Structure formats: C-alpha cells, structure tokens
mmCIF file of C-alpha atoms in Angstrom:
data_model
loop_
_atom_site.group_PDB
_atom_site.id
_atom_site.type_symbol
_atom_site.label_atom_id
_atom_site.label_comp_id
_atom_site.label_asym_id
_atom_site.label_seq_id
_atom_site.Cartn_x
_atom_site.Cartn_y
_atom_site.Cartn_z
ATOM 1 C CA UNK A 1 52.361 -59.088 85.653
ATOM 2 C CA UNK A 2 49.494 -57.191 87.319
ATOM 3 C CA UNK A 3 49.799 -53.878 89.174
ATOM 4 C CA UNK A 4 47.409 -53.826 92.110
ATOM 5 C CA UNK A 5 44.877 -51.061 92.727
ATOM 6 C CA UNK A 6 41.608 -50.549 94.628
ATOM 7 C CA UNK A 7 39.664 -52.106 91.731
ATOM 8 C CA UNK A 8 42.261 -54.815 91.055
ATOM 9 C CA UNK A 9 43.562 -56.187 94.374
ATOM 10 C CA UNK A 10 45.791 -59.251 94.621
ATOM 11 C CA UNK A 11 43.880 -62.453 93.897
ATOM 12 C CA UNK A 12 40.941 -60.719 92.230
ATOM 13 C CA UNK A 13 41.531 -62.236 88.775
ATOM 14 C CA UNK A 14 39.541 -65.449 88.491
ATOM 15 C CA UNK A 15 39.920 -68.513 86.284
ATOM 16 C CA UNK A 16 42.427 -71.289 85.678
ATOM 17 C CA UNK A 17 45.618 -70.080 87.342
ATOM 18 C CA UNK A 18 47.571 -72.978 85.811
ATOM 19 C CA UNK A 19 46.981 -71.635 82.308
ATOM 20 C CA UNK A 20 48.319 -68.168 83.078
ATOM 21 C CA UNK A 21 50.963 -67.297 85.637
ATOM 22 C CA UNK A 22 50.026 -64.081 87.444
ATOM 23 C CA UNK A 23 52.465 -61.931 89.395
ATOM 24 C CA UNK A 24 50.673 -59.282 91.449
ATOM 25 C CA UNK A 25 52.869 -56.242 92.078
ATOM 26 C CA UNK A 26 52.041 -53.752 94.823
ATOM 27 C CA UNK A 27 52.961 -50.515 93.057
ATOM 28 C CA UNK A 28 54.182 -49.095 89.713
ATOM 29 C CA UNK A 29 57.779 -48.508 90.843
ATOM 30 C CA UNK A 30 58.183 -52.114 91.994
ATOM 31 C CA UNK A 31 56.613 -53.280 88.723
ATOM 32 C CA UNK A 32 59.088 -51.292 86.639
ATOM 33 C CA UNK A 33 62.003 -52.703 88.612
ATOM 34 C CA UNK A 34 60.614 -56.236 88.238
ATOM 35 C CA UNK A 35 60.231 -56.079 84.448
ATOM 36 C CA UNK A 36 63.868 -57.036 83.917
ATOM 37 C CA UNK A 37 63.990 -60.209 85.991
ATOM 38 C CA UNK A 38 60.412 -61.446 85.549
ATOM 39 C CA UNK A 39 60.293 -60.859 81.761
ATOM 40 C CA UNK A 40 56.454 -60.943 81.653
ATOM 41 C CA UNK A 41 54.443 -61.531 78.498
ATOM 42 C CA UNK A 42 52.430 -58.430 79.359
ATOM 43 C CA UNK A 43 51.780 -55.841 82.049
ATOM 44 C CA UNK A 44 48.211 -55.213 83.235
ATOM 45 C CA UNK A 45 47.721 -51.644 84.472
ATOM 46 C CA UNK A 46 44.394 -50.601 86.053
ATOM 47 C CA UNK A 47 42.975 -47.150 85.384
ATOM 48 C CA UNK A 48 42.940 -46.426 89.129
ATOM 49 C CA UNK A 49 46.605 -47.304 89.671
ATOM 50 C CA UNK A 50 47.928 -45.312 92.617
ATOM 51 C CA UNK A 51 50.812 -42.859 92.444
ATOM 52 C CA UNK A 52 51.264 -42.365 88.716
ATOM 53 C CA UNK A 53 49.370 -41.445 85.570
ATOM 54 C CA UNK A 54 48.266 -44.572 83.710
ATOM 55 C CA UNK A 55 49.108 -42.964 80.359
ATOM 56 C CA UNK A 56 52.573 -41.951 81.577
ATOM 57 C CA UNK A 57 53.188 -45.487 82.821
ATOM 58 C CA UNK A 58 52.106 -46.963 79.477
ATOM 59 C CA UNK A 59 54.386 -44.603 77.593
ATOM 60 C CA UNK A 60 57.321 -45.285 79.906
ATOM 61 C CA UNK A 61 57.021 -49.063 79.718
ATOM 62 C CA UNK A 62 56.792 -48.987 75.928
ATOM 63 C CA UNK A 63 59.922 -46.859 75.635
ATOM 64 C CA UNK A 64 61.941 -48.683 78.263
ATOM 65 C CA UNK A 65 61.100 -52.364 77.912
ATOM 66 C CA UNK A 66 58.782 -53.073 75.001
ATOM 67 C CA UNK A 67 56.539 -55.272 77.203
ATOM 68 C CA UNK A 68 52.924 -55.086 75.941
ATOM 69 C CA UNK A 69 50.669 -53.085 78.267
ATOM 70 C CA UNK A 70 46.993 -53.950 78.718
ATOM 71 C CA UNK A 71 44.861 -51.418 80.594
ATOM 72 C CA UNK A 72 42.086 -52.633 82.898
ATOM 73 C CA UNK A 73 39.148 -50.267 83.315
ATOM 74 C CA UNK A 74 38.335 -50.002 87.005
ATOM 75 C CA UNK A 75 35.206 -48.826 88.763
ATOM 76 C CA UNK A 76 36.464 -45.252 89.176
ATOM 77 C CA UNK A 77 34.479 -42.437 87.561
ATOM 78 C CA UNK A 78 37.432 -41.331 85.445
ATOM 79 C CA UNK A 79 38.088 -44.804 84.001
ATOM 80 C CA UNK A 80 36.883 -43.986 80.474
ATOM 81 C CA UNK A 81 38.938 -40.801 80.275
ATOM 82 C CA UNK A 82 42.043 -42.513 81.649
ATOM 83 C CA UNK A 83 41.585 -45.425 79.227
ATOM 84 C CA UNK A 84 41.360 -43.034 76.274
ATOM 85 C CA UNK A 85 44.601 -41.378 77.372
ATOM 86 C CA UNK A 86 46.237 -44.817 77.700
ATOM 87 C CA UNK A 87 45.186 -45.740 74.162
ATOM 88 C CA UNK A 88 46.695 -42.496 72.890
ATOM 89 C CA UNK A 89 49.890 -43.365 74.785
ATOM 90 C CA UNK A 90 50.098 -46.696 72.948
ATOM 91 C CA UNK A 91 48.586 -49.373 75.183
ATOM 92 C CA UNK A 92 47.945 -52.713 73.488
ATOM 93 C CA UNK A 93 44.355 -53.227 74.566
ATOM 94 C CA UNK A 94 41.587 -52.578 77.072
ATOM 95 C CA UNK A 95 39.784 -54.943 79.431
ATOM 96 C CA UNK A 96 37.168 -54.300 82.103
ATOM 97 C CA UNK A 97 37.303 -55.528 85.684
ATOM 98 C CA UNK A 98 36.472 -58.033 87.002
ATOM 99 C CA UNK A 99 39.073 -59.893 84.943
ATOM 100 C CA UNK A 100 39.504 -63.576 84.160
ATOM 101 C CA UNK A 101 42.627 -65.460 83.137
ATOM 102 C CA UNK A 102 40.890 -66.418 79.880
ATOM 103 C CA UNK A 103 40.359 -62.775 78.900
ATOM 104 C CA UNK A 104 43.928 -61.801 79.712
ATOM 105 C CA UNK A 105 45.421 -64.799 77.897
ATOM 106 C CA UNK A 106 43.339 -64.046 74.799
ATOM 107 C CA UNK A 107 44.463 -60.414 74.793
ATOM 108 C CA UNK A 108 48.125 -61.440 75.120
ATOM 109 C CA UNK A 109 47.729 -63.953 72.285
ATOM 110 C CA UNK A 110 46.218 -61.214 70.131
ATOM 111 C CA UNK A 111 49.147 -58.889 70.834
ATOM 112 C CA UNK A 112 51.987 -61.367 70.374
ATOM 113 C CA UNK A 113 50.151 -63.549 67.876
ATOM 114 C CA UNK A 114 50.119 -60.713 65.342
ATOM 115 C CA UNK A 115 53.900 -60.828 65.380
ATOM 116 C CA UNK A 116 54.012 -64.610 65.177
ATOM 117 C CA UNK A 117 51.595 -64.760 62.229
ATOM 118 C CA UNK A 118 53.065 -61.820 60.355
ATOM 119 C CA UNK A 119 54.836 -64.244 58.008
ATOM 120 C CA UNK A 120 53.482 -67.263 56.146
ATOM 121 C CA UNK A 121 51.443 -69.623 58.299
ATOM 122 C CA UNK A 122 51.748 -73.375 58.445
ATOM 123 C CA UNK A 123 53.894 -75.871 60.324
ATOM 124 C CA UNK A 124 57.527 -75.488 61.299
ATOM 125 C CA UNK A 125 59.340 -78.685 62.209
ATOM 126 C CA UNK A 126 62.731 -80.126 63.053
ATOM 127 C CA UNK A 127 63.423 -83.672 64.283
ATOM 128 C CA UNK A 128 61.676 -84.060 67.624
ATOM 129 C CA UNK A 129 59.658 -80.849 67.477
ATOM 130 C CA UNK A 130 56.671 -79.538 65.531
ATOM 131 C CA UNK A 131 55.105 -76.068 65.725
ATOM 132 C CA UNK A 132 51.631 -75.400 64.306
ATOM 133 C CA UNK A 133 51.533 -71.649 63.655
ATOM 134 C CA UNK A 134 47.796 -71.508 62.991
ATOM 135 C CA UNK A 135 46.868 -73.271 66.242
ATOM 136 C CA UNK A 136 49.882 -71.866 68.128
ATOM 137 C CA UNK A 137 50.665 -75.380 69.398
ATOM 138 C CA UNK A 138 54.032 -76.999 70.031
ATOM 139 C CA UNK A 139 54.379 -80.785 69.939
ATOM 140 C CA UNK A 140 57.338 -82.626 71.438
ATOM 141 C CA UNK A 141 58.351 -86.261 70.742
ATOM 142 C CA UNK A 142 55.404 -88.629 70.985
ATOM 143 C CA UNK A 143 52.940 -85.844 70.233
ATOM 144 C CA UNK A 144 53.172 -84.389 73.720
ATOM 145 C CA UNK A 145 52.006 -80.773 73.771
ATOM 146 C CA UNK A 146 54.463 -78.250 75.173
ATOM 147 C CA UNK A 147 52.960 -75.429 77.225
ATOM 148 C CA UNK A 148 54.805 -72.179 76.522
ATOM 149 C CA UNK A 149 54.192 -68.554 77.346
ATOM 150 C CA UNK A 150 53.425 -66.310 74.387
ATOM 151 C CA UNK A 151 56.904 -64.797 74.557
ATOM 152 C CA UNK A 152 58.544 -68.231 74.648
ATOM 153 C CA UNK A 153 56.432 -69.329 71.684
ATOM 154 C CA UNK A 154 57.434 -66.253 69.687
ATOM 155 C CA UNK A 155 61.092 -66.896 70.545
ATOM 156 C CA UNK A 156 60.878 -70.508 69.373
ATOM 157 C CA UNK A 157 59.199 -69.521 66.094
ATOM 158 C CA UNK A 158 61.886 -66.978 65.304
ATOM 159 C CA UNK A 159 64.684 -69.442 66.008
ATOM 160 C CA UNK A 160 62.983 -72.096 63.875
ATOM 161 C CA UNK A 161 62.580 -69.680 60.983
ATOM 162 C CA UNK A 162 66.272 -68.817 61.165
ATOM 163 C CA UNK A 163 67.505 -72.439 61.413
ATOM 164 C CA UNK A 164 70.092 -73.698 60.734
ATOM 165 C CA UNK A 165 71.567 -70.208 61.057
ATOM 166 C CA UNK A 166 71.747 -68.564 64.462
ATOM 167 C CA UNK A 167 70.246 -65.325 65.720
ATOM 168 C CA UNK A 168 72.442 -63.061 67.783
ATOM 169 C CA UNK A 169 71.138 -62.153 71.214
ATOM 170 C CA UNK A 170 70.601 -58.573 70.041
ATOM 171 C CA UNK A 171 68.712 -59.715 66.925
ATOM 172 C CA UNK A 172 66.496 -61.997 68.988
ATOM 173 C CA UNK A 173 65.814 -59.239 71.514
ATOM 174 C CA UNK A 174 64.777 -56.927 68.684
ATOM 175 C CA UNK A 175 62.531 -59.605 67.141
ATOM 176 C CA UNK A 176 60.798 -60.126 70.493
ATOM 177 C CA UNK A 177 60.403 -56.425 71.191
ATOM 178 C CA UNK A 178 62.631 -56.545 74.268
ATOM 179 C CA UNK A 179 64.136 -53.093 74.546
ATOM 180 C CA UNK A 180 66.241 -51.169 77.012
ATOM 181 C CA UNK A 181 69.664 -51.478 78.594
ATOM 182 C CA UNK A 182 69.007 -55.007 79.890
ATOM 183 C CA UNK A 183 67.410 -56.376 76.713
ATOM 184 C CA UNK A 184 70.157 -58.960 76.109
ATOM 185 C CA UNK A 185 69.951 -60.337 79.642
ATOM 186 C CA UNK A 186 66.155 -60.539 79.483
ATOM 187 C CA UNK A 187 66.431 -62.371 76.155
ATOM 188 C CA UNK A 188 68.804 -64.901 77.710
ATOM 189 C CA UNK A 189 66.255 -65.552 80.450
ATOM 190 C CA UNK A 190 63.509 -66.137 77.874
ATOM 191 C CA UNK A 191 65.696 -68.646 76.005
ATOM 192 C CA UNK A 192 66.702 -70.359 79.260
ATOM 193 C CA UNK A 193 63.066 -70.831 80.290
ATOM 194 C CA UNK A 194 62.117 -71.974 76.785
ATOM 195 C CA UNK A 195 64.896 -74.581 76.786
ATOM 196 C CA UNK A 196 63.826 -75.818 80.213
ATOM 197 C CA UNK A 197 60.187 -76.229 79.104
ATOM 198 C CA UNK A 198 61.252 -78.152 75.988
ATOM 199 C CA UNK A 199 63.496 -80.500 77.965
ATOM 200 C CA UNK A 200 60.735 -81.094 80.535
ATOM 201 C CA UNK A 201 58.462 -82.098 77.639
ATOM 202 C CA UNK A 202 60.894 -84.690 76.282
ATOM 203 C CA UNK A 203 62.978 -82.713 73.786
ATOM 204 C CA UNK A 204 66.722 -83.264 73.710
ATOM 205 C CA UNK A 205 68.901 -80.911 75.722
ATOM 206 C CA UNK A 206 70.812 -79.806 72.622
ATOM 207 C CA UNK A 207 67.739 -78.817 70.587
ATOM 208 C CA UNK A 208 68.395 -75.166 71.412
ATOM 209 C CA UNK A 209 72.075 -74.446 70.982
ATOM 210 C CA UNK A 210 74.013 -71.619 72.559
ATOM 211 C CA UNK A 211 76.450 -70.299 69.958
ATOM 212 C CA UNK A 212 79.076 -69.121 72.402
ATOM 213 C CA UNK A 213 79.481 -65.383 72.429
ATOM 214 C CA UNK A 214 77.142 -64.942 69.470
ATOM 215 C CA UNK A 215 73.571 -66.068 70.038
ATOM 216 C CA UNK A 216 71.230 -69.046 69.714
ATOM 217 C CA UNK A 217 69.963 -71.483 67.109
ATOM 218 C CA UNK A 218 67.785 -74.555 66.720
ATOM 219 C CA UNK A 219 69.688 -77.706 65.847
ATOM 220 C CA UNK A 220 68.237 -78.697 62.470
#
C-alpha cells in the first residue's frame, strides 16, 4: 500500500506491476482505514506526506496494526530530517524516490524474511507441497511455482512448522505481527487468500484446514 504525495503520485512507481500489487491511497486517514481490509505486506509512506507527521504515522501504524512501514525520501528539503525522525519512530527501512517495484519487493522481503528465516533453514514439505526457505519458493504438485505475497509465505511457513498441530487464529496473528482489534479478522483474510492461491496452483482444497472455532493447520 502506497500513500500518495507530491513526490509519490499514483502510478509513479515503475517496474513489473505483476510481481508486486500496488494500492495507491490518496491520504493517510484513508490508508489507516484500509489497513484492515487490504491487509498489505507493507505501507510505503513518503516524507512529504500531506496532513500528518511521517514519524507520528509510522508510530501509529506500528502500534495499531503491526504492518511494516517503509519510508520513501521525497524531493522536499526536509526529507533527511523527516526520515531520521521516522527511523527513530521505528520504520522498517528507507528508500529514495523514484521507486521501482523491485526495490520495494526487496525491502519487504528483507523485513518479513528475517522472521521467516529466524529458525533453522531448509525445506519444509507435506504431500503435494514443498517450501524452500532459503530461496523463499513454494512448489505445488508437478513442480509448479506458487506466487505468494510475503505475508502469505510467512503464514504458510508457520502453519507448516506447526503441522500436524493447529495454530489458533490469535497465535497466527501474533506470529505474523498482525495487531489491533481486528487482528483475527485480518488473519482470516490472509489465510483465505493463501488457500485460494494454493488451490489455483494445483494444491488440494483441503491442504489448509479450518479447525472450526479454533484456528488453522496444514494437513500432514
């Protein structure tokens, strides 16, 4: 999700749009309201965002939702000072405009990949699915690669590590860093989208099981 600004207008990020889904949001308030239903992998906030302090926005997002925040240094004269304040507030990285999808995707992988690789590396597998943690690749039946967002990948890894046991929705939300009053609902959306991507890639519909009223697990 990208908040627009004078230095970062809608459509200004170049590169392969198929590799990274971009949602341009007109203003900070709309972005905050959209965090719940869009469940983005990250929020890109420019230093010249209009109507709010960048540092205050970073701090608020971290406390409310847990979505990683990447700050984009604009062309404004105060960009360096604002960026330093954003770092102090806990942003997850800095990029300079003009931006490309490759740069943003790499920064998101760095942020979420640290969590994914925090345990032993290697390959996780169940019948019909293989996950290479080092390459961050998911292979479906027949060796078909499954394209997942970083958040979906992290969700799958955590469920695989827990298999055959289940993770409660609250536990999974905590593992993924989804915080706030709507954390459970946002977690359900992540799992729903993950399941849909796996099925579209040839995995069986029951690979991800919903343990009614309790949580989710991978059928081992």
